[in-house]
């Protein structure tokens, strides 16, 4: 199967999940996760018309995306991996969306870089729904205060919440929990669901699904 075929197949599954959930497929954005893959491997997805991609490392994205964005200026790049504050300048310069805002220091760093570069990104707050110590994301109890700080003090454009459920747990309850949190905060976007569980995430309200393996193949 080609990357073009894989994208069509994933789009078909998104369609079916939307139909089951009585939602419009236009309300679900497929974020093609191209981490670890070279620019040459990513290019067919762009040539097939896909425009929204996710990368988890700033440095890796810097090595391949400037040339791809030259050829496809309307490509939009989401940062889906944890961001160290000292890489914020590079992240704000390259990415259109930062999905992993999870602490006040990072929110403030993004705010000051936005001002310095005169550039705005959209932000998701990453929530550690499984409260796993090794995982990024704000603890659920601290999510409300962080969203308030991002909006009021930092002036970030917070569009929604993002989560990565624990690998060894049923994802649906985590997705439902994230949706409830977002509702309480008046946030509309929900980035949740990967290759193994994006149909479930869509049934639980995902507006952004981050799919890598099902599009580009197994990562080494
Ligand atoms: C790698 C990654 C994905 C994509 O995972 P697949 O299982 O390959 O679809 C999604 N979200 C995040 C945060 C990731 O790091």
mmCIF file of C-alpha atoms and ligand atoms in Angstrom:
data_model
loop_
_atom_site.group_PDB
_atom_site.id
_atom_site.type_symbol
_atom_site.label_atom_id
_atom_site.label_comp_id
_atom_site.label_asym_id
_atom_site.label_seq_id
_atom_site.Cartn_x
_atom_site.Cartn_y
_atom_site.Cartn_z
ATOM 1 C CA UNK A 1 0.000 0.000 0.000
ATOM 2 C CA UNK A 2 1.236 3.497 -0.812
ATOM 3 C CA UNK A 3 1.152 6.412 1.591
ATOM 4 C CA UNK A 4 -1.608 7.900 -0.561
ATOM 5 C CA UNK A 5 -3.660 4.692 -0.134
ATOM 6 C CA UNK A 6 -2.988 4.664 3.602
ATOM 7 C CA UNK A 7 -4.241 8.222 3.984
ATOM 8 C CA UNK A 8 -7.380 7.332 2.022
ATOM 9 C CA UNK A 9 -7.937 4.303 4.226
ATOM 10 C CA UNK A 10 -7.512 6.285 7.440
ATOM 11 C CA UNK A 11 -9.851 8.971 6.059
ATOM 12 C CA UNK A 12 -12.394 6.211 5.375
ATOM 13 C CA UNK A 13 -12.127 4.943 8.955
ATOM 14 C CA UNK A 14 -12.532 8.493 10.250
ATOM 15 C CA UNK A 15 -15.667 8.813 8.116
ATOM 16 C CA UNK A 16 -17.121 5.598 9.501
ATOM 17 C CA UNK A 17 -16.356 6.537 13.104
ATOM 18 C CA UNK A 18 -18.008 9.924 12.541
ATOM 19 C CA UNK A 19 -21.078 8.252 11.129
ATOM 20 C CA UNK A 20 -21.317 5.950 14.162
ATOM 21 C CA UNK A 21 -21.020 8.961 16.462
ATOM 22 C CA UNK A 22 -23.409 11.076 14.386
ATOM 23 C CA UNK A 23 -20.678 13.649 13.769
ATOM 24 C CA UNK A 24 -19.450 15.397 10.644
ATOM 25 C CA UNK A 25 -16.126 14.184 9.251
ATOM 26 C CA UNK A 26 -15.318 17.830 8.554
ATOM 27 C CA UNK A 27 -15.005 18.307 12.323
ATOM 28 C CA UNK A 28 -12.134 15.824 12.648
ATOM 29 C CA UNK A 29 -8.644 16.838 11.573
ATOM 30 C CA UNK A 30 -6.168 14.111 10.682
ATOM 31 C CA UNK A 31 -2.694 15.016 11.953
ATOM 32 C CA UNK A 32 -0.245 12.792 10.039
ATOM 33 C CA UNK A 33 2.566 12.003 12.478
ATOM 34 C CA UNK A 34 5.773 11.984 10.438
ATOM 35 C CA UNK A 35 8.301 11.690 13.279
ATOM 36 C CA UNK A 36 11.407 9.593 12.432
ATOM 37 C CA UNK A 37 10.581 9.669 8.697
ATOM 38 C CA UNK A 38 12.750 11.568 6.209
ATOM 39 C CA UNK A 39 11.536 14.426 4.037
ATOM 40 C CA UNK A 40 11.571 12.045 1.052
ATOM 41 C CA UNK A 41 9.227 9.672 2.866
ATOM 42 C CA UNK A 42 6.891 12.507 3.906
ATOM 43 C CA UNK A 43 6.716 14.190 0.486
ATOM 44 C CA UNK A 44 4.229 11.677 -1.056
ATOM 45 C CA UNK A 45 1.725 12.589 1.647
ATOM 46 C CA UNK A 46 2.032 16.257 0.677
ATOM 47 C CA UNK A 47 1.790 15.363 -3.009
ATOM 48 C CA UNK A 48 -1.394 13.426 -2.212
ATOM 49 C CA UNK A 49 -2.832 16.656 -0.870
ATOM 50 C CA UNK A 50 -2.422 16.148 2.863
ATOM 51 C CA UNK A 51 -1.359 19.283 4.719
ATOM 52 C CA UNK A 52 -1.398 18.735 8.493
ATOM 53 C CA UNK A 53 1.529 16.946 10.128
ATOM 54 C CA UNK A 54 2.846 16.189 13.590
ATOM 55 C CA UNK A 55 6.427 15.979 14.801
ATOM 56 C CA UNK A 56 7.628 15.251 18.318
ATOM 57 C CA UNK A 57 11.150 16.745 18.273
ATOM 58 C CA UNK A 58 12.000 20.332 17.445
ATOM 59 C CA UNK A 59 15.494 19.590 16.164
ATOM 60 C CA UNK A 60 14.379 16.756 13.910
ATOM 61 C CA UNK A 61 11.583 18.888 12.464
ATOM 62 C CA UNK A 62 14.051 21.715 11.791
ATOM 63 C CA UNK A 63 16.108 19.370 9.683
ATOM 64 C CA UNK A 64 13.346 18.355 7.303
ATOM 65 C CA UNK A 65 10.425 20.803 7.385
ATOM 66 C CA UNK A 66 11.849 24.110 6.128
ATOM 67 C CA UNK A 67 12.472 22.571 2.687
ATOM 68 C CA UNK A 68 9.065 20.841 2.671
ATOM 69 C CA UNK A 69 7.341 24.088 3.694
ATOM 70 C CA UNK A 70 9.149 25.862 0.839
ATOM 71 C CA UNK A 71 7.459 23.509 -1.611
ATOM 72 C CA UNK A 72 4.139 23.314 0.264
ATOM 73 C CA UNK A 73 3.718 26.675 2.042
ATOM 74 C CA UNK A 74 0.250 25.808 3.313
ATOM 75 C CA UNK A 75 1.475 22.760 5.234
ATOM 76 C CA UNK A 76 0.702 23.076 8.948
ATOM 77 C CA UNK A 77 2.947 21.569 11.568
ATOM 78 C CA UNK A 78 1.895 20.418 15.052
ATOM 79 C CA UNK A 79 4.413 19.851 17.835
ATOM 80 C CA UNK A 80 3.193 16.745 19.677
ATOM 81 C CA UNK A 81 6.257 15.963 21.805
ATOM 82 C CA UNK A 82 7.409 17.577 25.025
ATOM 83 C CA UNK A 83 9.025 20.975 24.632
ATOM 84 C CA UNK A 84 11.959 22.190 26.707
ATOM 85 C CA UNK A 85 11.740 25.885 27.472
ATOM 86 C CA UNK A 86 15.157 26.519 25.877
ATOM 87 C CA UNK A 87 13.824 25.257 22.513
ATOM 88 C CA UNK A 88 10.780 27.516 22.574
ATOM 89 C CA UNK A 89 12.184 30.073 20.115
ATOM 90 C CA UNK A 90 12.791 27.390 17.492
ATOM 91 C CA UNK A 91 9.400 25.796 18.150
ATOM 92 C CA UNK A 92 7.483 29.064 17.778
ATOM 93 C CA UNK A 93 9.394 29.837 14.571
ATOM 94 C CA UNK A 94 8.656 26.503 12.882
ATOM 95 C CA UNK A 95 5.423 25.087 14.292
ATOM 96 C CA UNK A 96 1.883 26.341 13.746
ATOM 97 C CA UNK A 97 0.397 24.472 16.681
ATOM 98 C CA UNK A 98 2.003 23.446 19.988
ATOM 99 C CA UNK A 99 -0.025 20.590 21.500
ATOM 100 C CA UNK A 100 2.113 20.016 24.577
ATOM 101 C CA UNK A 101 1.823 23.109 26.779
ATOM 102 C CA UNK A 102 1.906 21.658 30.287
ATOM 103 C CA UNK A 103 3.466 24.155 32.710
ATOM 104 C CA UNK A 104 3.492 27.889 33.476
ATOM 105 C CA UNK A 105 7.177 28.345 32.642
ATOM 106 C CA UNK A 106 6.630 26.969 29.132
ATOM 107 C CA UNK A 107 3.465 29.030 28.633
ATOM 108 C CA UNK A 108 5.368 32.201 29.552
ATOM 109 C CA UNK A 109 8.277 31.271 27.275
ATOM 110 C CA UNK A 110 5.896 30.743 24.331
ATOM 111 C CA UNK A 111 4.199 34.058 25.075
ATOM 112 C CA UNK A 112 7.446 36.023 25.070
ATOM 113 C CA UNK A 113 8.671 34.307 21.877
ATOM 114 C CA UNK A 114 5.375 35.051 20.142
ATOM 115 C CA UNK A 115 5.875 38.684 20.936
ATOM 116 C CA UNK A 116 9.551 38.725 19.958
ATOM 117 C CA UNK A 117 8.903 36.958 16.643
ATOM 118 C CA UNK A 118 5.584 38.671 15.994
ATOM 119 C CA UNK A 119 4.095 35.266 15.285
ATOM 120 C CA UNK A 120 1.170 33.408 16.864
ATOM 121 C CA UNK A 121 0.707 29.678 17.326
ATOM 122 C CA UNK A 122 -2.345 27.747 18.483
ATOM 123 C CA UNK A 123 -1.888 25.860 21.751
ATOM 124 C CA UNK A 124 -3.321 22.737 23.287
ATOM 125 C CA UNK A 125 -2.845 22.005 26.982
ATOM 126 C CA UNK A 126 -1.536 18.461 27.409
ATOM 127 C CA UNK A 127 -3.240 16.694 30.315
ATOM 128 C CA UNK A 128 -1.671 13.660 31.990
ATOM 129 C CA UNK A 129 -5.006 11.863 32.395
ATOM 130 C CA UNK A 130 -3.365 8.695 33.722
ATOM 131 C CA UNK A 131 -1.215 10.696 36.183
ATOM 132 C CA UNK A 132 1.850 8.764 35.009
ATOM 133 C CA UNK A 133 5.023 10.194 36.592
ATOM 134 C CA UNK A 134 7.203 9.647 33.496
ATOM 135 C CA UNK A 135 4.756 11.300 31.120
ATOM 136 C CA UNK A 136 4.397 14.934 30.123
ATOM 137 C CA UNK A 137 1.193 16.817 30.697
ATOM 138 C CA UNK A 138 -0.330 18.784 33.529
ATOM 139 C CA UNK A 139 -2.077 16.853 36.328
ATOM 140 C CA UNK A 140 -5.867 16.972 35.811
ATOM 141 C CA UNK A 141 -6.369 19.011 38.993
ATOM 142 C CA UNK A 142 -3.903 21.648 37.788
ATOM 143 C CA UNK A 143 -5.330 21.902 34.277
ATOM 144 C CA UNK A 144 -7.926 24.589 35.086
ATOM 145 C CA UNK A 145 -5.419 26.983 36.684
ATOM 146 C CA UNK A 146 -2.934 26.402 33.840
ATOM 147 C CA UNK A 147 -5.559 27.148 31.194
ATOM 148 C CA UNK A 148 -6.480 30.341 33.065
ATOM 149 C CA UNK A 149 -2.828 31.407 33.262
ATOM 150 C CA UNK A 150 -2.294 30.671 29.557
ATOM 151 C CA UNK A 151 -5.329 32.704 28.561
ATOM 152 C CA UNK A 152 -5.182 35.614 30.994
ATOM 153 C CA UNK A 153 -1.551 36.141 31.918
ATOM 154 C CA UNK A 154 0.259 34.726 28.868
ATOM 155 C CA UNK A 155 -2.367 35.610 26.274
ATOM 156 C CA UNK A 156 -1.893 32.328 24.445
ATOM 157 C CA UNK A 157 -4.438 31.158 21.906
ATOM 158 C CA UNK A 158 -5.582 28.045 23.777
ATOM 159 C CA UNK A 159 -7.781 26.000 21.465
ATOM 160 C CA UNK A 160 -8.162 22.746 23.375
ATOM 161 C CA UNK A 161 -6.785 19.829 25.353
ATOM 162 C CA UNK A 162 -4.555 16.928 24.358
ATOM 163 C CA UNK A 163 -3.852 13.578 26.037
ATOM 164 C CA UNK A 164 -1.934 10.340 25.586
ATOM 165 C CA UNK A 165 -3.646 7.636 27.682
ATOM 166 C CA UNK A 166 -1.528 5.028 29.497
ATOM 167 C CA UNK A 167 -0.451 2.308 27.052
ATOM 168 C CA UNK A 168 -1.812 -0.504 29.235
ATOM 169 C CA UNK A 169 -5.268 0.907 29.895
ATOM 170 C CA UNK A 170 -8.540 1.104 28.020
ATOM 171 C CA UNK A 171 -8.327 4.502 26.274
ATOM 172 C CA UNK A 172 -12.052 5.348 26.080
ATOM 173 C CA UNK A 173 -12.440 6.479 29.726
ATOM 174 C CA UNK A 174 -9.410 8.769 29.326
ATOM 175 C CA UNK A 175 -10.883 10.283 26.172
ATOM 176 C CA UNK A 176 -14.256 10.784 27.872
ATOM 177 C CA UNK A 177 -12.521 12.413 30.847
ATOM 178 C CA UNK A 178 -10.579 14.803 28.608
ATOM 179 C CA UNK A 179 -13.781 15.772 26.841
ATOM 180 C CA UNK A 180 -15.478 16.525 30.160
ATOM 181 C CA UNK A 181 -12.519 18.664 31.290
ATOM 182 C CA UNK A 182 -12.538 20.612 28.016
ATOM 183 C CA UNK A 183 -16.279 21.259 28.296
ATOM 184 C CA UNK A 184 -15.866 22.644 31.804
ATOM 185 C CA UNK A 185 -13.223 25.045 30.519
ATOM 186 C CA UNK A 186 -15.127 26.101 27.430
ATOM 187 C CA UNK A 187 -12.558 24.573 25.082
ATOM 188 C CA UNK A 188 -13.657 23.023 21.790
ATOM 189 C CA UNK A 189 -10.674 21.126 20.412
ATOM 190 C CA UNK A 190 -9.655 17.671 21.619
ATOM 191 C CA UNK A 191 -6.436 16.080 20.338
ATOM 192 C CA UNK A 192 -6.705 12.407 21.202
ATOM 193 C CA UNK A 193 -6.347 9.072 19.442
ATOM 194 C CA UNK A 194 -3.438 7.437 17.618
ATOM 195 C CA UNK A 195 -3.209 4.588 15.062
ATOM 196 C CA UNK A 196 -4.459 1.979 17.518
ATOM 197 C CA UNK A 197 -7.430 3.886 18.891
ATOM 198 C CA UNK A 198 -8.432 6.891 16.767
ATOM 199 C CA UNK A 199 -11.911 5.515 15.908
ATOM 200 C CA UNK A 200 -12.611 5.176 19.642
ATOM 201 C CA UNK A 201 -11.298 8.702 20.214
ATOM 202 C CA UNK A 202 -13.611 10.075 17.514
ATOM 203 C CA UNK A 203 -16.583 8.375 19.136
ATOM 204 C CA UNK A 204 -15.546 10.165 22.339
ATOM 205 C CA UNK A 205 -15.370 13.559 20.637
ATOM 206 C CA UNK A 206 -11.825 13.924 19.237
ATOM 207 C CA UNK A 207 -11.419 16.863 16.868
ATOM 208 C CA UNK A 208 -7.774 16.037 16.093
ATOM 209 C CA UNK A 209 -6.391 12.505 15.736
ATOM 210 C CA UNK A 210 -2.631 11.986 15.596
ATOM 211 C CA UNK A 211 -1.920 9.036 13.300
ATOM 212 C CA UNK A 212 1.583 7.912 12.357
ATOM 213 C CA UNK A 213 2.036 4.166 11.852
ATOM 214 C CA UNK A 214 -1.213 3.654 9.910
ATOM 215 C CA UNK A 215 -0.031 6.234 7.350
ATOM 216 C CA UNK A 216 3.757 5.963 7.130
ATOM 217 C CA UNK A 217 4.310 2.386 8.328
ATOM 218 C CA UNK A 218 6.078 0.897 11.302
ATOM 219 C CA UNK A 219 8.807 3.127 12.749
ATOM 220 C CA UNK A 220 12.246 1.598 13.321
HETATM 221 C C1 LIG B 1 4.121 8.940 17.814
HETATM 222 C C2 LIG B 1 2.942 9.651 18.334
HETATM 223 C C3 LIG B 1 1.676 9.472 17.753
HETATM 224 C C4 LIG B 1 1.414 8.530 16.584
HETATM 225 O O1 LIG B 1 1.456 7.220 17.025
HETATM 226 P P1 LIG B 1 1.060 6.005 16.008
HETATM 227 O O2 LIG B 1 0.763 4.886 16.933
HETATM 228 O O3 LIG B 1 2.240 5.768 15.160
HETATM 229 O O4 LIG B 1 -0.121 6.443 15.253
HETATM 230 C C5 LIG B 1 0.616 10.208 18.266
HETATM 231 N N1 LIG B 1 0.783 11.061 19.282
HETATM 232 C C6 LIG B 1 1.973 11.260 19.869
HETATM 233 C C7 LIG B 1 2.075 12.223 21.003
HETATM 234 C C8 LIG B 1 3.083 10.558 19.424
HETATM 235 O O5 LIG B 1 4.260 10.759 20.032
#
